[in-house]
Coordinates of C-alpha atoms and ligand atoms in Angstrom, one line a residue:
M83 CA -17.9 -8.6 -31.7
R84 CA -17.3 -6.8 -28.4
L85 CA -14.0 -5.3 -27.1
V86 CA -13.1 -6.7 -23.7
L87 CA -10.8 -4.4 -21.8
V88 CA -8.3 -5.9 -19.4
L89 CA -6.0 -3.5 -17.5
G90 CA -2.6 -4.1 -16.0
D91 CA -4.0 -4.7 -12.6
Q92 CA -6.8 -7.0 -13.7
L93 CA -4.8 -10.1 -14.6
S94 CA -7.2 -12.8 -13.4
E95 CA -9.0 -15.2 -15.8
N96 CA -11.9 -14.8 -13.5
I97 CA -12.1 -11.0 -13.8
A98 CA -15.7 -9.8 -14.4
A99 CA -15.2 -8.6 -18.0
L100 CA -13.8 -11.9 -19.1
R101 CA -16.5 -13.8 -17.3
Q102 CA -19.1 -11.9 -19.3
A103 CA -17.3 -12.2 -22.6
D104 CA -17.5 -14.8 -25.4
R105 CA -14.1 -16.2 -26.3
A106 CA -15.4 -17.4 -29.7
Q107 CA -16.4 -13.9 -30.8
D108 CA -15.0 -11.1 -28.6
L109 CA -11.6 -9.4 -28.7
V110 CA -9.6 -8.9 -25.6
V111 CA -7.8 -5.5 -25.6
M112 CA -4.7 -5.1 -23.5
A113 CA -2.4 -2.1 -23.9
E114 CA 0.9 -0.9 -22.5
V115 CA 0.5 2.9 -22.7
A116 CA 2.5 6.0 -21.9
A117 CA -0.3 7.5 -19.8
E118 CA -0.3 4.6 -17.3
T119 CA 3.4 4.2 -17.2
Q120 CA 3.9 8.0 -16.6
Y121 CA 1.1 9.4 -14.4
V122 CA 3.5 9.3 -11.6
P123 CA 7.3 8.5 -11.9
H124 CA 6.8 4.8 -11.1
H125 CA 9.6 2.7 -9.7
P126 CA 11.2 0.8 -12.7
K127 CA 10.6 -2.5 -10.9
K128 CA 6.9 -1.7 -10.6
I129 CA 6.7 -0.9 -14.4
A130 CA 8.7 -4.1 -15.3
F131 CA 6.5 -6.2 -13.0
I132 CA 3.3 -4.9 -14.5
L133 CA 4.3 -5.1 -18.1
A134 CA 5.8 -8.5 -17.8
A135 CA 2.8 -9.8 -16.0
M136 CA 0.5 -8.3 -18.7
R137 CA 2.5 -9.9 -21.5
K138 CA 2.5 -13.3 -19.8
F139 CA -1.2 -13.0 -19.0
A140 CA -2.0 -12.2 -22.7
A141 CA 0.0 -15.2 -23.8
R142 CA -2.0 -17.4 -21.4
L143 CA -5.3 -16.0 -22.7
R144 CA -4.3 -16.8 -26.2
E145 CA -3.3 -20.4 -25.2
D146 CA -6.8 -20.6 -23.7
G147 CA -8.4 -19.7 -27.0
W148 CA -9.0 -16.0 -26.6
Q149 CA -8.2 -13.5 -29.3
V150 CA -6.1 -10.7 -27.8
A151 CA -5.2 -7.4 -29.4
Y152 CA -2.1 -6.5 -27.4
T153 CA -0.3 -3.2 -27.7
R154 CA 3.3 -2.9 -26.7
L155 CA 4.7 0.3 -25.4
D156 CA 7.1 0.7 -28.4
D157 CA 4.4 -0.2 -31.0
P158 CA 4.5 2.7 -33.5
E159 CA 0.7 2.8 -33.7
N160 CA 0.4 3.2 -29.9
T161 CA -1.9 6.1 -29.1
G162 CA -0.5 6.4 -25.5
T163 CA -3.7 6.1 -23.6
V164 CA -6.2 3.3 -22.7
P165 CA -9.2 5.2 -24.2
G166 CA -7.1 5.8 -27.3
E167 CA -6.3 2.1 -27.7
L168 CA -10.0 1.2 -27.3
L169 CA -10.9 3.7 -30.1
R170 CA -8.1 2.4 -32.3
R171 CA -9.2 -1.2 -31.9
A172 CA -12.8 -0.2 -32.4
S173 CA -11.9 1.5 -35.7
E174 CA -9.8 -1.5 -36.8
T175 CA -12.5 -4.1 -36.1
G176 CA -15.8 -2.0 -36.5
A177 CA -16.7 -3.0 -32.9
T178 CA -18.8 -0.4 -31.0
D179 CA -19.4 -2.2 -27.7
V180 CA -16.9 -2.5 -24.9
V181 CA -17.1 -4.4 -21.7
A182 CA -14.7 -3.4 -18.9
T183 CA -14.1 -4.1 -15.3
R184 CA -14.2 -1.0 -13.1
P185 CA -10.6 0.4 -12.8
G186 CA -9.1 1.0 -9.4
E187 CA -8.6 4.7 -9.8
W188 CA -11.1 7.5 -10.4
R189 CA -8.7 9.1 -12.9
L190 CA -9.1 6.1 -15.3
I191 CA -12.8 5.6 -14.6
E192 CA -13.4 9.2 -15.6
A193 CA -11.2 8.8 -18.7
L194 CA -13.1 5.7 -19.8
E195 CA -16.4 7.4 -19.3
T196 CA -15.5 9.9 -22.0
V197 CA -14.9 7.2 -24.7
P198 CA -17.5 7.6 -27.5
L199 CA -18.3 3.9 -27.6
D200 CA -21.0 1.8 -26.0
L201 CA -19.2 1.0 -22.8
E202 CA -20.4 -1.3 -20.0
I203 CA -18.4 -1.1 -16.8
L204 CA -18.8 -4.1 -14.5
E205 CA -18.1 -4.1 -10.8
D206 CA -14.7 -5.6 -9.9
D207 CA -15.9 -8.5 -7.8
R208 CA -12.4 -9.7 -6.8
F209 CA -13.3 -8.1 -3.5
I210 CA -15.6 -9.4 -0.7
A211 CA -17.5 -6.2 -0.1
S212 CA -19.1 -4.5 -3.1
H213 CA -19.4 -0.8 -3.2
A214 CA -23.1 -1.1 -2.3
D215 CA -22.2 -3.4 0.7
F216 CA -19.7 -0.8 2.0
D217 CA -22.0 2.1 1.5
R218 CA -24.8 0.2 3.3
W219 CA -22.4 -0.6 6.2
A220 CA -21.2 3.1 6.3
E221 CA -24.6 4.7 6.1
G222 CA -25.6 6.5 9.3
R223 CA -22.5 5.5 11.2
K224 CA -20.9 8.4 13.1
Q225 CA -17.5 6.7 12.9
L226 CA -16.1 4.4 10.3
R227 CA -13.9 2.0 12.1
M228 CA -12.1 -0.9 10.5
E229 CA -12.7 -3.2 13.5
N230 CA -16.5 -3.2 13.1
F231 CA -16.3 -3.6 9.4
Y232 CA -13.8 -6.5 9.9
R233 CA -16.2 -8.4 12.2
E234 CA -18.8 -8.2 9.5
M235 CA -16.4 -9.6 6.9
R236 CA -15.5 -12.5 9.3
R237 CA -19.1 -13.3 9.7
R238 CA -19.7 -13.0 6.0
T239 CA -16.8 -15.2 4.9
G240 CA -17.0 -17.6 7.9
L241 CA -13.2 -17.2 8.2
L242 CA -11.9 -18.1 11.7
M243 CA -15.4 -18.5 13.0
E244 CA -16.8 -21.1 15.4
G245 CA -20.5 -20.8 14.8
D246 CA -21.2 -17.2 15.3
K247 CA -18.3 -16.7 17.7
P248 CA -14.7 -15.8 16.7
A249 CA -12.2 -18.6 16.9
G250 CA -10.2 -18.5 20.2
G251 CA -12.9 -16.2 21.8
K252 CA -11.4 -12.9 20.5
W253 CA -11.8 -11.1 17.2
N254 CA -8.4 -9.5 17.3
F255 CA -5.1 -10.7 18.7
D256 CA -3.1 -7.6 17.9
T257 CA -1.8 -7.1 21.4
E258 CA 0.2 -10.3 20.8
N259 CA 1.7 -9.0 17.6
R260 CA 4.2 -6.4 18.8
K261 CA 7.5 -8.2 19.4
P262 CA 10.6 -6.4 18.4
A263 CA 12.9 -8.6 16.2
S264 CA 16.5 -9.3 16.9
D265 CA 19.1 -9.6 14.1
D266 CA 20.2 -13.2 15.0
M267 CA 16.7 -14.5 14.2
F268 CA 16.3 -17.1 11.5
L269 CA 14.5 -15.4 8.6
P270 CA 13.0 -17.1 5.5
R271 CA 14.5 -16.2 2.2
P272 CA 11.9 -14.6 -0.1
S273 CA 11.3 -16.4 -3.5
R274 CA 13.2 -14.9 -6.4
F275 CA 12.5 -16.0 -10.0
E276 CA 14.8 -16.5 -12.9
H277 CA 14.2 -14.3 -16.0
D278 CA 12.3 -15.9 -18.8
D279 CA 12.4 -14.4 -22.3
T280 CA 9.4 -12.1 -21.6
V281 CA 10.9 -10.8 -18.4
A282 CA 14.3 -10.3 -20.1
E283 CA 12.7 -8.3 -22.9
V284 CA 10.6 -6.1 -20.6
L285 CA 13.7 -5.4 -18.4
E286 CA 15.5 -4.1 -21.5
L287 CA 12.6 -1.9 -22.5
V288 CA 12.2 -0.5 -18.9
E289 CA 15.9 0.1 -18.5
T290 CA 15.9 2.2 -21.7
R291 CA 12.7 4.1 -21.1
F292 CA 12.5 4.4 -17.3
G293 CA 16.1 3.8 -16.1
G294 CA 16.2 7.4 -14.9
N295 CA 13.2 7.0 -12.5
F296 CA 13.9 6.6 -8.8
G297 CA 14.5 2.9 -8.0
Q298 CA 16.8 0.0 -8.9
L299 CA 15.6 -2.3 -11.7
H300 CA 18.2 -4.9 -11.0
P301 CA 18.3 -7.4 -9.5
F302 CA 14.7 -8.2 -10.5
G303 CA 13.2 -11.4 -9.0
L304 CA 9.5 -10.7 -8.7
A305 CA 6.8 -13.2 -9.7
T306 CA 5.2 -12.3 -13.0
D307 CA 2.6 -15.0 -13.4
A308 CA 0.0 -16.8 -11.3
A309 CA 2.1 -20.0 -10.9
Q310 CA 5.0 -18.0 -9.6
A311 CA 2.8 -15.9 -7.3
E312 CA 1.4 -19.2 -6.0
A313 CA 4.9 -20.3 -5.2
V314 CA 5.4 -17.1 -3.1
L315 CA 2.2 -17.9 -1.2
E316 CA 3.3 -21.5 -0.5
Q317 CA 6.7 -20.3 0.7
F318 CA 5.0 -17.7 2.9
I319 CA 2.7 -20.2 4.5
H320 CA 5.4 -22.7 5.0
A321 CA 8.2 -20.5 6.2
A322 CA 7.0 -17.1 7.5
L323 CA 3.3 -17.4 8.6
P324 CA 4.0 -19.0 12.0
A325 CA 6.0 -15.9 13.1
F326 CA 4.1 -13.3 11.0
G327 CA 1.9 -12.2 13.9
D328 CA 4.7 -11.9 16.5
Y329 CA 7.0 -9.7 14.4
Q330 CA 4.5 -7.8 12.3
D331 CA 5.6 -4.4 13.6
A332 CA 9.3 -5.1 13.9
M333 CA 12.0 -3.4 11.8
L334 CA 15.6 -4.5 11.3
A335 CA 18.3 -2.7 9.3
G336 CA 19.2 -4.6 6.1
R337 CA 16.3 -7.1 6.6
P338 CA 13.5 -5.6 4.5
F339 CA 11.1 -8.5 4.5
L340 CA 11.2 -10.2 7.9
Y341 CA 8.1 -12.5 8.2
H342 CA 5.9 -10.4 5.8
S343 CA 4.1 -12.1 3.0
L344 CA 5.2 -9.8 0.1
M345 CA 1.9 -10.6 -1.5
S346 CA 0.3 -7.2 -1.9
A347 CA 1.5 -6.6 -5.4
Y348 CA 0.3 -10.0 -6.6
L349 CA -3.1 -9.6 -4.9
N350 CA -3.5 -6.1 -6.4
V351 CA -2.8 -7.1 -10.0
G352 CA -4.9 -10.2 -9.8
L353 CA -2.2 -13.0 -9.8
L354 CA -3.5 -14.2 -6.4
D355 CA -7.1 -14.2 -5.1
P356 CA -7.6 -12.7 -1.7
L357 CA -10.2 -15.1 -0.4
D358 CA -8.3 -18.1 -1.6
V359 CA -5.2 -16.8 0.2
C360 CA -7.1 -16.3 3.4
R361 CA -8.6 -19.8 3.2
R362 CA -5.2 -21.3 2.8
V363 CA -3.9 -19.4 5.8
E364 CA -7.0 -20.6 7.8
T365 CA -6.3 -24.2 6.8
A366 CA -2.6 -23.8 7.9
W367 CA -3.9 -22.7 11.3
Q368 CA -6.4 -25.6 11.5
A369 CA -3.7 -28.0 10.7
G370 CA -1.7 -26.7 13.7
H371 CA 1.0 -25.2 11.4
A372 CA 0.5 -21.6 12.5
P373 CA -0.7 -20.0 15.7
L374 CA -4.0 -18.2 15.8
N375 CA -2.5 -14.8 16.4
A376 CA -0.6 -15.2 13.1
A377 CA -3.6 -16.4 11.1
E378 CA -5.9 -13.8 12.6
G379 CA -3.4 -11.0 12.1
F380 CA -2.9 -11.9 8.5
I381 CA -6.5 -12.5 7.6
R382 CA -7.5 -9.2 9.3
Q383 CA -5.1 -7.3 7.0
I384 CA -6.8 -8.7 3.9
I385 CA -10.5 -9.0 4.7
G386 CA -10.3 -6.2 7.2
W387 CA -7.9 -3.4 6.1
R388 CA -7.6 -4.2 2.4
E389 CA -11.4 -4.3 1.9
F390 CA -12.0 -1.4 4.2
V391 CA -9.6 1.1 2.6
R392 CA -11.0 0.2 -0.8
G393 CA -14.5 0.9 0.5
I394 CA -13.3 4.3 1.8
Y395 CA -11.7 5.2 -1.5
F396 CA -14.8 4.6 -3.5
H397 CA -17.2 5.9 -0.8
E398 CA -15.4 9.3 -0.6
G399 CA -15.1 10.0 -4.4
P400 CA -12.5 11.5 -6.6
C401 CA -11.8 14.6 -4.4
Y402 CA -10.5 12.4 -1.5
V403 CA -6.9 12.7 -2.8
E404 CA -7.0 16.5 -2.5
R405 CA -7.8 16.6 1.2
N406 CA -5.4 18.4 3.5
E407 CA -7.3 19.0 6.7
L408 CA -4.2 19.8 8.7
G409 CA -3.1 22.4 6.2
H410 CA 0.4 20.8 5.8
E411 CA 2.3 22.5 3.0
R412 CA 6.0 21.7 3.3
D413 CA 7.6 20.3 0.1
L414 CA 8.7 16.7 0.1
P415 CA 12.4 16.8 1.2
A416 CA 15.0 15.3 -1.1
L417 CA 15.7 12.5 1.4
Y418 CA 12.6 10.7 0.2
W419 CA 14.2 10.5 -3.2
G420 CA 17.4 9.1 -1.7
A421 CA 19.4 12.2 -0.7
E422 CA 21.8 11.4 2.1
T423 CA 20.5 11.7 5.6
G424 CA 21.9 11.0 9.0
M425 CA 18.5 9.6 10.2
V426 CA 19.1 5.8 10.0
C427 CA 15.4 4.9 10.1
L428 CA 14.6 7.0 7.1
R429 CA 17.7 6.1 5.3
E430 CA 17.0 2.4 5.7
A431 CA 13.3 2.7 4.7
V432 CA 14.1 4.8 1.6
A433 CA 17.2 2.6 0.6
Q434 CA 15.2 -0.6 0.6
T435 CA 12.3 1.1 -1.2
R436 CA 14.8 2.1 -3.9
E437 CA 16.2 -1.4 -4.1
E438 CA 13.0 -3.5 -3.7
A439 CA 10.0 -1.2 -4.5
Y440 CA 8.8 -2.6 -1.1
A441 CA 8.7 -1.5 2.5
H442 CA 6.5 -3.2 5.1
H443 CA 3.6 -1.6 6.8
I444 CA 5.3 -0.2 9.9
Q445 CA 8.1 1.3 7.8
R446 CA 5.5 3.1 5.6
L447 CA 3.4 4.1 8.6
M448 CA 5.8 4.8 11.4
V449 CA 8.9 5.9 9.6
T450 CA 8.3 7.6 6.3
G451 CA 4.6 8.4 7.1
N452 CA 5.3 9.5 10.7
F453 CA 8.1 11.8 9.6
G454 CA 5.8 13.3 6.9
L455 CA 3.1 14.0 9.4
V456 CA 5.3 15.5 12.2
A457 CA 7.3 17.5 9.7
G458 CA 4.1 18.9 8.1
I459 CA 4.7 17.7 4.6
D460 CA 2.1 18.3 1.9
P461 CA 0.0 15.1 1.9
A462 CA -0.5 15.4 -1.9
Q463 CA 3.2 15.1 -2.5
L464 CA 3.5 12.2 -0.1
H465 CA 0.6 10.6 -1.9
E466 CA 2.4 10.9 -5.2
W467 CA 5.5 9.5 -3.7
Y468 CA 3.9 6.4 -2.2
L469 CA 1.9 5.9 -5.4
A470 CA 5.2 6.0 -7.4
V471 CA 7.6 4.0 -5.4
Y472 CA 5.9 0.8 -4.3
A473 CA 5.2 -2.2 -6.7
D474 CA 1.8 -2.7 -5.0
A475 CA 0.7 0.9 -5.3
F476 CA -2.7 1.6 -6.9
E477 CA -4.7 4.6 -5.8
W478 CA -7.7 2.7 -4.3
V479 CA -5.4 1.2 -1.7
E480 CA -2.6 3.7 -1.5
A481 CA -4.6 6.9 -1.1
P482 CA -6.7 6.0 2.0
N483 CA -3.6 4.5 3.6
T484 CA -1.5 7.6 2.9
L485 CA -4.0 10.4 3.2
G486 CA -6.3 8.8 5.8
M487 CA -4.4 6.4 8.0
S488 CA -1.0 7.9 7.8
Q489 CA -1.4 11.7 7.3
F490 CA -4.8 12.4 8.9
A491 CA -5.4 14.6 5.9
D492 CA -9.1 13.5 5.8
G493 CA -9.6 14.9 9.3
G494 CA -9.8 11.4 10.9
L495 CA -12.5 9.9 8.8
F496 CA -11.4 6.4 9.9
A497 CA -8.3 7.0 12.1
S498 CA -9.2 7.7 15.7
K499 CA -5.9 9.5 16.3
P500 CA -2.9 10.7 14.2
Y501 CA -0.1 8.1 13.9
V502 CA 2.7 10.2 15.3
S503 CA 5.4 9.0 17.6
S504 CA 8.7 10.2 19.1
G505 CA 11.9 8.2 18.4
N506 CA 11.0 5.9 21.3
Y507 CA 8.6 3.8 19.3
I508 CA 11.1 3.3 16.5
D509 CA 13.8 2.5 19.0
R510 CA 11.6 -0.1 20.7
M511 CA 10.6 -1.8 17.4
S512 CA 13.9 -1.7 15.5
D513 CA 17.7 -1.8 15.7
Y514 CA 18.0 1.5 13.8
C515 CA 18.8 3.9 16.6
G516 CA 22.0 2.3 17.8
T517 CA 24.0 3.4 14.7
C518 CA 22.2 6.7 14.2
R519 CA 24.1 10.0 14.3
Y520 CA 21.2 11.4 16.4
S521 CA 20.5 10.2 19.9
V522 CA 17.1 8.8 20.6
K523 CA 17.6 9.3 24.3
A524 CA 18.3 13.1 23.8
K525 CA 15.0 15.0 24.0
H526 CA 16.4 18.3 22.9
G527 CA 19.8 19.8 21.9
D528 CA 21.8 19.4 18.7
D529 CA 22.0 15.6 18.8
A530 CA 18.3 15.0 19.7
C531 CA 16.5 12.5 17.5
P532 CA 14.4 14.7 15.1
F533 CA 11.3 12.6 15.9
N534 CA 11.6 13.7 19.6
L535 CA 11.5 17.3 18.6
L536 CA 9.0 17.2 15.8
Y537 CA 6.5 15.0 17.7
W538 CA 6.0 17.8 20.2
H539 CA 6.1 20.4 17.5
F540 CA 3.2 18.6 15.8
L541 CA 1.1 18.3 19.0
N542 CA 1.8 21.9 19.9
R543 CA 0.9 23.3 16.5
H544 CA -2.3 21.2 16.3
R545 CA -3.4 21.7 19.9
A546 CA -6.8 23.1 19.0
R547 CA -7.7 20.0 17.1
F548 CA -6.2 17.3 19.2
S549 CA -6.0 18.3 22.8
S550 CA -9.6 17.1 23.5
N551 CA -9.0 13.8 21.7
P552 CA -9.1 11.2 24.6
R553 CA -6.5 9.0 22.9
I554 CA -3.8 11.7 23.0
A555 CA -5.0 14.1 25.7
T556 CA -2.5 12.6 28.2
M557 CA 0.3 13.7 25.9
Y558 CA -0.9 17.3 26.2
R559 CA -0.9 16.9 29.9
T560 CA 2.7 15.7 29.8
W561 CA 3.7 18.6 27.5
D562 CA 2.0 21.1 29.9
R563 CA 3.9 19.7 32.9
M564 CA 7.3 20.2 31.2
D565 CA 9.0 23.3 32.3
A566 CA 8.7 26.3 30.0
Q567 CA 12.5 26.3 29.1
R568 CA 12.5 22.7 28.1
R569 CA 9.4 23.2 25.9
Q570 CA 11.1 26.2 24.3
A571 CA 14.2 24.3 23.6
I572 CA 12.2 21.5 22.0
L573 CA 10.2 23.8 19.8
H574 CA 13.3 25.8 18.9
G575 CA 15.2 22.6 18.0
A576 CA 12.3 21.5 15.8
E577 CA 12.1 24.8 14.0
N578 CA 15.9 24.8 13.4
F579 CA 15.7 21.3 12.0
L580 CA 12.9 22.1 9.7
K581 CA 14.6 25.3 8.5
K582 CA 17.8 23.3 7.8
M583 CA 15.8 20.6 5.9
D584 CA 13.9 23.2 3.9
S585 CA 17.2 24.9 2.8
G586 CA 18.2 21.6 1.2
A587 CA 21.0 20.9 3.6
Q588 CA 21.6 17.3 4.7
V589 CA 19.7 16.4 7.9
Ligands
FAD158 P1 1.8 -8.2 4.9 O1 2.3 -7.5 6.1 O2 2.3 -9.6 4.6 O3 0.2 -8.2 5.0 C1 -0.6 -9.1 4.2 C2 -1.5 -8.4 3.2 O4 -2.5 -7.7 3.9 C3 -0.8 -7.5 2.3 O5 -0.2 -8.2 1.2 C4 -1.9 -6.6 1.9 O6 -2.6 -7.1 0.8 C5 -2.8 -6.6 3.1 N1 -2.7 -5.3 3.9 C6 -1.9 -5.2 5.0 N2 -2.1 -3.9 5.5 C7 -2.9 -3.3 4.6 C8 -3.5 -2.0 4.6 N3 -3.2 -1.1 5.5 N4 -4.2 -1.7 3.5 C9 -4.5 -2.6 2.6 N5 -4.1 -3.8 2.6 C10 -3.3 -4.2 3.6 N6 -0.8 -1.5 0.5 C11 -0.9 -1.8 -0.9 O7 -1.3 -2.9 -1.2 N7 -0.7 -0.8 -1.8 C12 -0.3 0.5 -1.4 O8 -0.1 1.3 -2.3 C13 -0.1 0.7 -0.1 N8 0.3 2.0 0.4 C14 0.5 2.2 1.7 C15 0.8 3.5 2.1 C16 1.0 3.8 3.4 C17 1.4 5.2 3.8 C18 0.7 2.8 4.4 C19 0.9 3.1 5.8 C20 0.4 1.5 4.0 C21 0.2 1.2 2.7 N9 -0.2 -0.1 2.2 C22 -0.4 -0.3 0.9 C23 -0.6 -1.1 3.2 C24 0.6 -2.1 3.6 O9 1.7 -1.3 4.1 C25 1.0 -3.0 2.5 O10 -0.1 -3.7 2.0 C26 2.0 -4.0 3.0 O11 3.1 -3.4 3.6 C27 2.4 -4.9 1.8 O12 3.4 -5.9 2.2 P2 3.1 -7.4 2.4 O13 2.4 -7.9 1.2 O14 4.4 -8.0 2.8 O15 2.1 -7.3 3.6
DLZ159 C1 0.4 0.8 -13.2 C2 0.3 0.5 -14.6 C3 1.3 0.7 -15.5 C4 2.7 1.1 -15.0 N1 1.2 0.4 -16.8 C5 0.0 0.0 -17.3 C6 -0.1 -0.2 -18.7 O1 0.7 0.1 -19.5 N2 -1.3 -0.6 -19.1 C7 -2.4 -0.9 -18.3 O2 -3.4 -1.3 -18.7 N3 -2.2 -0.7 -16.9 C8 -1.1 -0.3 -16.4 N4 -0.9 0.0 -15.1 C9 -2.1 -0.2 -14.2 C10 -3.1 0.9 -14.3 O3 -2.5 2.1 -14.0 C11 -4.3 0.6 -13.4 O4 -5.1 -0.3 -14.1 C12 -5.0 1.8 -13.0 O5 -4.2 2.6 -12.2 C13 -6.3 1.5 -12.2 O6 -6.0 0.8 -11.0
SF4_160 FE1 15.4 7.4 13.6 FE2 15.7 9.0 15.7 FE3 16.3 6.4 15.8 FE4 17.8 8.1 14.4 S1 17.5 8.1 16.6 S2 17.1 6.0 13.8 S3 16.3 9.5 13.6 S4 14.3 7.2 15.5

């Protein structure tokens, strides 16, 4: 008999370890453990989602004839860690061999490697590019750019290809995907699921144990099994995909989901298969149900960005998460944990994160991420925040997005410029600024939008690094052309704002 480890984000019947196992003889080990539920203060919705999905997956495996040793969080014998549970099951059964699928975090890979059992770790092949594929692609390249990698993935999968040419004659339709939304638009309602007995039981457990963590547990309507996740996919293709491309970057107060797919959490834990999802989206385009800019934009996020950031995470190794090339050391301000703020964009992004354990990409990148970068917040603290608060957050995908794409903490390994902006960008893409206590039009002075001040403060303090970057050199020329008094007023305003925020006062 062998032990077959299945982790909380490996909930696919097709996962490598299960494919290699023998259902007549082997024992599947699944465990809810303190170490995984506490390594960051996860949002209660995220914990409930994962534990409920684990319990339902274990039940399904049993129905399919597998033997499953399942540890519940409140099991008195629970050792509290994944390696501990493997050792406990080994001593109960006399098994010495373990087969596992490679975890998505170095932390857990390293912990597993210390287990004194005969452990075979298989590659997680739910991804299109293996680690070797990515390393081969990256080798010898001066710059690691998603766009080049994405084209290879298009060729490899044949998605949206006409022979060896991209469908529609272009690889990327991003320039068509930047429409701001208006609040009288018809928006699809996201699927919400009734609580079955498993979900109800898990919600009680999570309420008791993790009710004090940042985040609202109720109302809870996430999908917790493959059939429900499939319903989310169907609903997305039917109702949201046609407008997905156009409004991908838009933000509206009180409308957290817009035309986004809400699929990241389901993809990341294994309830949906990424290639299957992309093929279904391609079919919708072929059938004339969605325009090419929507289908291409969506498929690029999955076979492009998702695969690419995973490649980066494993290519760079465990120390990636410690990088801080810009030397940012400011503590994460309390507003990220819901302290009152007059900045409507941040208040909205944080409030919906607290309610939904979800924010869409532009909110993560251009609101909470942008603020972190221009304010000089310690990227390690931001990394921990993003890892904790989103239901889809696992280090392989969260860390490169936070440290690399959003915070430039890896020195621009794959981002060609830092994602910083003044308030103008947020104003163009959202309806936030109209009700804000700050004025997005004011460039300095007490009422000036903090992004307008901090944007220049950032460029000024990192001049040596960025002034020769062709993608932002023009901004330095604009700065240099401003009269000295105005520059002084902006920098002074930014310093005052940061001082106030650091003192704990409301900003
Ligand atoms: P949609 O907008 O509908 O996009 C479709 C799918 O494409 C997503 O479900 C996701 O699987 C994939 N995708 C899109 N963008 C990315 C990306 N940049 N990297 C990887 N996959 C992508 N995504 C996570 O899955 N987990 C994270 O922990 C995470 N942390 C992030 C942190 C920061 C600072 C930033 C800027 C982005 C982060 N992202 C993360 C990427 C992206 O924001 C989310 O995947 C997306 O918002 C999820 O919502 P959705 O499913 O509605 O996506
Ligand atoms: C995120 C998470 C949580 C909250 N709880 C568990 C758990 O109790 N048991 C488990 O096997 N996995 C859990 N996970 C997912 C793991 O943290 C995830 O497998 C690793 O971070 C690797 O990606
Ligand atoms: Fe955000 Fe500035 Fe707009 Fe206020 S004015 S919502 S702080 S961008």
